[in-house]
Each structure stands twice: as structure tokens, then as C-alpha cells.
mmCIF file of C-alpha atoms in Angstrom:
data_model
loop_
_atom_site.group_PDB
_atom_site.id
_atom_site.type_symbol
_atom_site.label_atom_id
_atom_site.label_comp_id
_atom_site.label_asym_id
_atom_site.label_seq_id
_atom_site.Cartn_x
_atom_site.Cartn_y
_atom_site.Cartn_z
ATOM 1 C CA MET A 1 -57.564 21.841 46.347
ATOM 2 C CA LYS A 2 -56.405 18.779 44.498
ATOM 3 C CA ASN A 3 -53.235 20.523 42.959
ATOM 4 C CA LYS A 4 -51.893 22.043 46.066
ATOM 5 C CA LYS A 5 -52.172 18.593 47.455
ATOM 6 C CA THR A 6 -50.040 16.759 44.859
ATOM 7 C CA THR A 7 -47.822 19.833 44.825
ATOM 8 C CA TYR A 8 -47.289 19.494 48.207
ATOM 9 C CA ILE A 9 -46.505 15.630 48.000
ATOM 10 C CA LEU A 10 -44.082 16.326 45.225
ATOM 11 C CA LEU A 11 -42.378 19.054 47.306
ATOM 12 C CA VAL A 12 -41.724 16.213 50.289
ATOM 13 C CA VAL A 13 -40.311 14.008 47.637
ATOM 14 C CA VAL A 14 -37.902 16.356 46.041
ATOM 15 C CA LEU A 15 -36.670 17.589 49.333
ATOM 16 C CA PHE A 16 -36.087 13.825 50.405
ATOM 17 C CA VAL A 17 -34.187 12.933 46.762
ATOM 18 C CA TRP A 18 -31.673 16.132 47.430
ATOM 19 C CA ALA A 19 -31.434 15.301 50.915
ATOM 20 C CA MET A 20 -30.500 11.291 49.913
ATOM 21 C CA VAL A 21 -27.910 13.185 47.492
ATOM 22 C CA ILE A 22 -26.387 15.486 49.783
ATOM 23 C CA TYR A 23 -25.467 12.995 52.123
ATOM 24 C CA GLN A 24 -24.401 10.611 49.350
ATOM 25 C CA PHE A 25 -21.823 13.299 48.771
ATOM 26 C CA PHE A 26 -20.776 13.901 51.684
ATOM 27 C CA SER A 27 -20.705 10.635 53.040
ATOM 28 C CA PHE A 28 -17.867 9.901 50.578
ATOM 29 C CA SER A 29 -15.748 12.731 51.309
ATOM 30 C CA GLY A 30 -15.219 11.558 54.796
ATOM 31 C CA GLY A 31 -12.342 9.577 54.412
ATOM 32 C CA SER A 32 -11.669 9.307 58.166
ATOM 33 C CA GLU A 33 -11.222 5.170 57.767
ATOM 34 C CA PRO A 34 -7.694 3.788 57.033
ATOM 35 C CA ILE A 35 -7.401 1.913 53.709
ATOM 36 C CA VAL A 36 -5.827 -1.235 54.112
ATOM 37 C CA GLU A 37 -4.115 -2.894 51.208
ATOM 38 C CA ASN A 38 -3.749 -6.436 50.771
ATOM 39 C CA HIS A 39 -0.916 -7.984 48.783
ATOM 40 C CA THR A 40 -2.010 -11.333 47.383
ATOM 41 C CA THR A 41 0.523 -12.813 45.025
ATOM 42 C CA LEU A 42 -0.557 -13.952 41.778
ATOM 43 C CA ASN A 43 -0.039 -17.229 40.202
ATOM 44 C CA ILE A 44 -0.015 -16.999 36.370
ATOM 45 C CA LYS A 45 0.050 -20.609 34.563
ATOM 46 C CA PRO A 46 -0.159 -20.023 30.892
ATOM 47 C CA ILE A 47 -2.625 -21.354 28.775
ATOM 48 C CA GLN A 48 -1.878 -24.025 26.411
ATOM 49 C CA ALA A 49 -3.554 -23.620 23.246
ATOM 50 C CA PRO A 50 -4.202 -26.642 21.236
ATOM 51 C CA LYS A 51 -2.418 -27.451 18.080
ATOM 52 C CA ARG A 52 -4.410 -26.678 14.779
ATOM 53 C CA ASP A 53 -4.697 -29.211 12.144
ATOM 54 C CA THR A 54 -3.790 -27.687 8.929
ATOM 55 C CA PHE A 55 -5.427 -29.336 5.964
ATOM 56 C CA SER A 56 -4.992 -28.632 1.826
ATOM 57 C CA ILE A 57 -7.936 -28.517 -1.016
ATOM 58 C CA ASN A 58 -7.636 -30.850 -3.886
ATOM 59 C CA VAL A 59 -8.586 -28.524 -6.547
ATOM 60 C CA ASN A 60 -7.967 -31.130 -9.402
ATOM 61 C CA TYR A 61 -11.552 -31.601 -10.320
ATOM 62 C CA ARG A 62 -13.885 -31.184 -13.719
ATOM 63 C CA ASP A 63 -14.662 -27.365 -13.655
ATOM 64 C CA PRO A 64 -18.980 -27.832 -13.518
ATOM 65 C CA PHE A 65 -19.610 -25.166 -16.353
ATOM 66 C CA LEU A 66 -17.017 -25.748 -18.994
ATOM 67 C CA GLY A 67 -17.017 -29.555 -18.537
ATOM 68 C CA LYS A 68 -12.862 -29.729 -18.721
ATOM 69 C CA MET A 69 -10.584 -30.427 -15.995
ATOM 70 C CA TYR A 70 -9.076 -27.620 -13.987
ATOM 71 C CA ASN A 71 -5.466 -26.838 -15.985
ATOM 72 C CA PRO A 72 -3.107 -25.023 -13.510
ATOM 73 C CA HIS A 73 -1.125 -21.613 -14.724
ATOM 74 C CA ASN A 74 1.299 -22.147 -17.841
ATOM 75 C CA LYS A 75 4.383 -23.391 -16.020
ATOM 76 C CA LYS A 76 6.420 -21.411 -19.107
ATOM 77 C CA ALA A 77 5.582 -18.057 -18.254
ATOM 78 C CA THR A 78 8.052 -18.218 -14.791
ATOM 79 C CA ARG A 79 11.196 -17.497 -15.263
ATOM 80 C CA LYS A 80 13.913 -17.654 -12.382
ATOM 81 C CA GLN A 81 15.287 -14.256 -11.913
ATOM 82 C CA ASN A 82 19.248 -14.012 -12.081
ATOM 83 C CA THR A 83 20.417 -14.901 -8.988
ATOM 84 C CA SER A 84 24.229 -14.533 -8.586
ATOM 85 C CA ASN A 85 26.237 -15.152 -5.561
ATOM 86 C CA LYS A 86 27.216 -11.411 -5.172
ATOM 87 C CA PRO A 87 26.693 -10.120 -1.716
ATOM 88 C CA LYS A 88 24.322 -7.268 -1.464
ATOM 89 C CA GLU A 89 26.296 -4.082 -0.799
ATOM 90 C CA THR A 90 25.083 -2.683 2.624
ATOM 91 C CA ILE A 91 25.250 1.130 2.567
ATOM 92 C CA VAL A 92 25.593 2.554 5.625
ATOM 93 C CA TRP A 93 24.022 6.298 6.079
ATOM 94 C CA PRO A 94 25.599 8.887 7.648
ATOM 95 C CA SER A 95 24.287 10.640 10.748
ATOM 96 C CA VAL A 96 21.674 13.161 9.007
ATOM 97 C CA ILE A 97 19.388 15.806 10.857
ATOM 98 C CA TYR A 98 16.727 17.941 9.694
ATOM 99 C CA LYS A 99 16.626 20.902 12.142
ATOM 100 C CA GLY A 100 14.307 23.131 10.388
ATOM 101 C CA LEU A 101 13.333 25.487 7.691
ATOM 102 C CA VAL A 102 15.368 28.846 7.574
ATOM 103 C CA SER A 103 14.014 30.718 4.710
ATOM 104 C CA ASP A 104 10.228 31.788 4.437
ATOM 105 C CA SER A 105 7.867 29.073 3.416
ATOM 106 C CA ASP A 106 6.767 31.436 0.578
ATOM 107 C CA ASP A 107 9.910 31.786 -0.814
ATOM 108 C CA LYS A 108 9.841 29.364 -4.004
ATOM 109 C CA ARG A 109 13.679 28.412 -3.378
ATOM 110 C CA LYS A 110 13.655 26.748 0.340
ATOM 111 C CA VAL A 111 16.789 26.828 2.484
ATOM 112 C CA PHE A 112 16.957 23.766 4.752
ATOM 113 C CA MET A 113 19.412 22.961 7.839
ATOM 114 C CA VAL A 114 20.658 20.153 7.574
ATOM 115 C CA MET A 115 23.336 18.347 9.767
ATOM 116 C CA ILE A 116 25.005 15.628 8.302
ATOM 117 C CA LYS A 117 27.965 14.028 10.443
ATOM 118 C CA GLY A 118 27.831 16.702 13.249
ATOM 119 C CA LYS A 119 28.498 19.855 10.473
ATOM 120 C CA THR A 120 25.767 22.280 9.687
ATOM 121 C CA PHE A 121 24.784 22.818 6.387
ATOM 122 C CA PHE A 122 22.125 25.072 4.828
ATOM 123 C CA MET A 123 20.755 23.313 1.711
ATOM 124 C CA ARG A 124 18.720 23.991 -1.111
ATOM 125 C CA GLU A 125 16.322 21.454 -3.212
ATOM 126 C CA LYS A 126 18.839 19.062 -5.472
ATOM 127 C CA ASP A 127 21.981 20.583 -2.923
ATOM 128 C CA THR A 128 24.607 17.998 -2.808
ATOM 129 C CA GLU A 129 27.090 17.674 0.719
ATOM 130 C CA GLU A 130 29.459 14.916 1.821
ATOM 131 C CA GLU A 131 27.473 12.446 -0.895
ATOM 132 C CA VAL A 132 23.692 13.594 0.270
ATOM 133 C CA LYS A 133 21.674 14.996 -1.901
ATOM 134 C CA LEU A 134 18.398 17.042 -0.509
ATOM 135 C CA LEU A 135 15.264 16.183 -3.209
ATOM 136 C CA LYS A 136 12.622 17.818 -1.436
ATOM 137 C CA GLY A 137 11.216 19.152 1.891
ATOM 138 C CA ASN A 138 9.142 21.024 3.898
ATOM 139 C CA ARG A 139 8.330 22.258 7.478
ATOM 140 C CA GLU A 140 7.698 18.481 8.710
ATOM 141 C CA PHE A 141 10.130 16.296 6.845
ATOM 142 C CA ILE A 142 13.244 16.490 4.131
ATOM 143 C CA GLU A 143 13.907 13.682 1.318
ATOM 144 C CA VAL A 144 17.532 12.876 0.722
ATOM 145 C CA LYS A 145 19.437 10.287 -1.551
ATOM 146 C CA TYR A 146 22.347 8.621 -0.626
ATOM 147 C CA LYS A 147 24.482 6.358 -3.039
ATOM 148 C CA GLY A 148 21.040 6.065 -4.767
ATOM 149 C CA LYS A 149 18.730 4.981 -1.802
ATOM 150 C CA LYS A 150 16.199 7.384 -0.455
ATOM 151 C CA ASN A 151 15.515 8.226 3.088
ATOM 152 C CA LYS A 152 12.321 10.525 4.649
ATOM 153 C CA ILE A 153 14.183 12.380 7.242
ATOM 154 C CA LEU A 154 11.786 14.115 10.157
ATOM 155 C CA ILE A 155 12.351 17.209 11.671
ATOM 156 C CA GLN A 156 13.806 16.948 15.168
ATOM 157 C CA GLU A 157 14.208 20.062 17.288
#
């Protein structure tokens, strides 16, 4: 008889919980109340960060293990590089656009569709068009060389 009594009590508790869940669900879905928007202006003040205090460590002290004073590296080994006043030559790359792989990817010699300065070229690896040399490539990108500088170009569709 005791089992039936607890079963009935648990049944009532379960029904009460489900009734609350259903009530909560339907009470949120009824959007008959108007939504009021509050437009408030926020005044944002920048935070003043404190200036950091810098310090340096003096490492000119006796080595506790060797008993010798600290000796910086030999300054003879550092050389000044030849800095000439020649302006470095800036290279202006032509517009190079990689359109895709034309041949099968299984072929040993792949053919790539490349647009250089608005002209379309079908190039293979190590071909040169408009002073642009195609070094290597795959479906996602090609690597080209122009006046000694290499560049990696992604596919554009």
C-alpha cells in the first residue's frame, strides 16, 4: 500500500512541474504589451592611465661562481654594414591576378590562368610573361617572381 501512496504523490508533483513549464512557455509567447525603448545618452570619459616608471638593471657586478667581474661581449666582432646613401629601388608590381588551374591537377605540367596588366595568359611553371615569372602553384595560390622579388598570389574568382 505504501508504494501506491508514493506513486500518487509523485504523479501530482510531476503534473505540477509540467503545468508550470507549460505556463512559463505560454506566458513568454504572448507579446501583447508594447515594447518601450529608452534612448539614453552615455557620457564616456577616457581613463587616464598612470605613466609607467621605467628602470634599468646594472649588471656590472662580480660573478658569484667565477669570482670575476662581468665582461660584456667583444665589441671587435660587431661590424658596421656598408650603408651607402643610394636610395633603395622600389619595385612597382604590375597587377597580377590568379584565376585558377586550367589543366587537371593530376598532370605533371599544370597550366594556370593568370591575368597580368589586364591580359590573360595561360602559363606553366617557369614560364615568363610581361617580366613576371611563374615559379610554382596549386589550386589555391601561385608564386611569381618580378625583378628578383617573389610574391604569393591567392586565387581570385
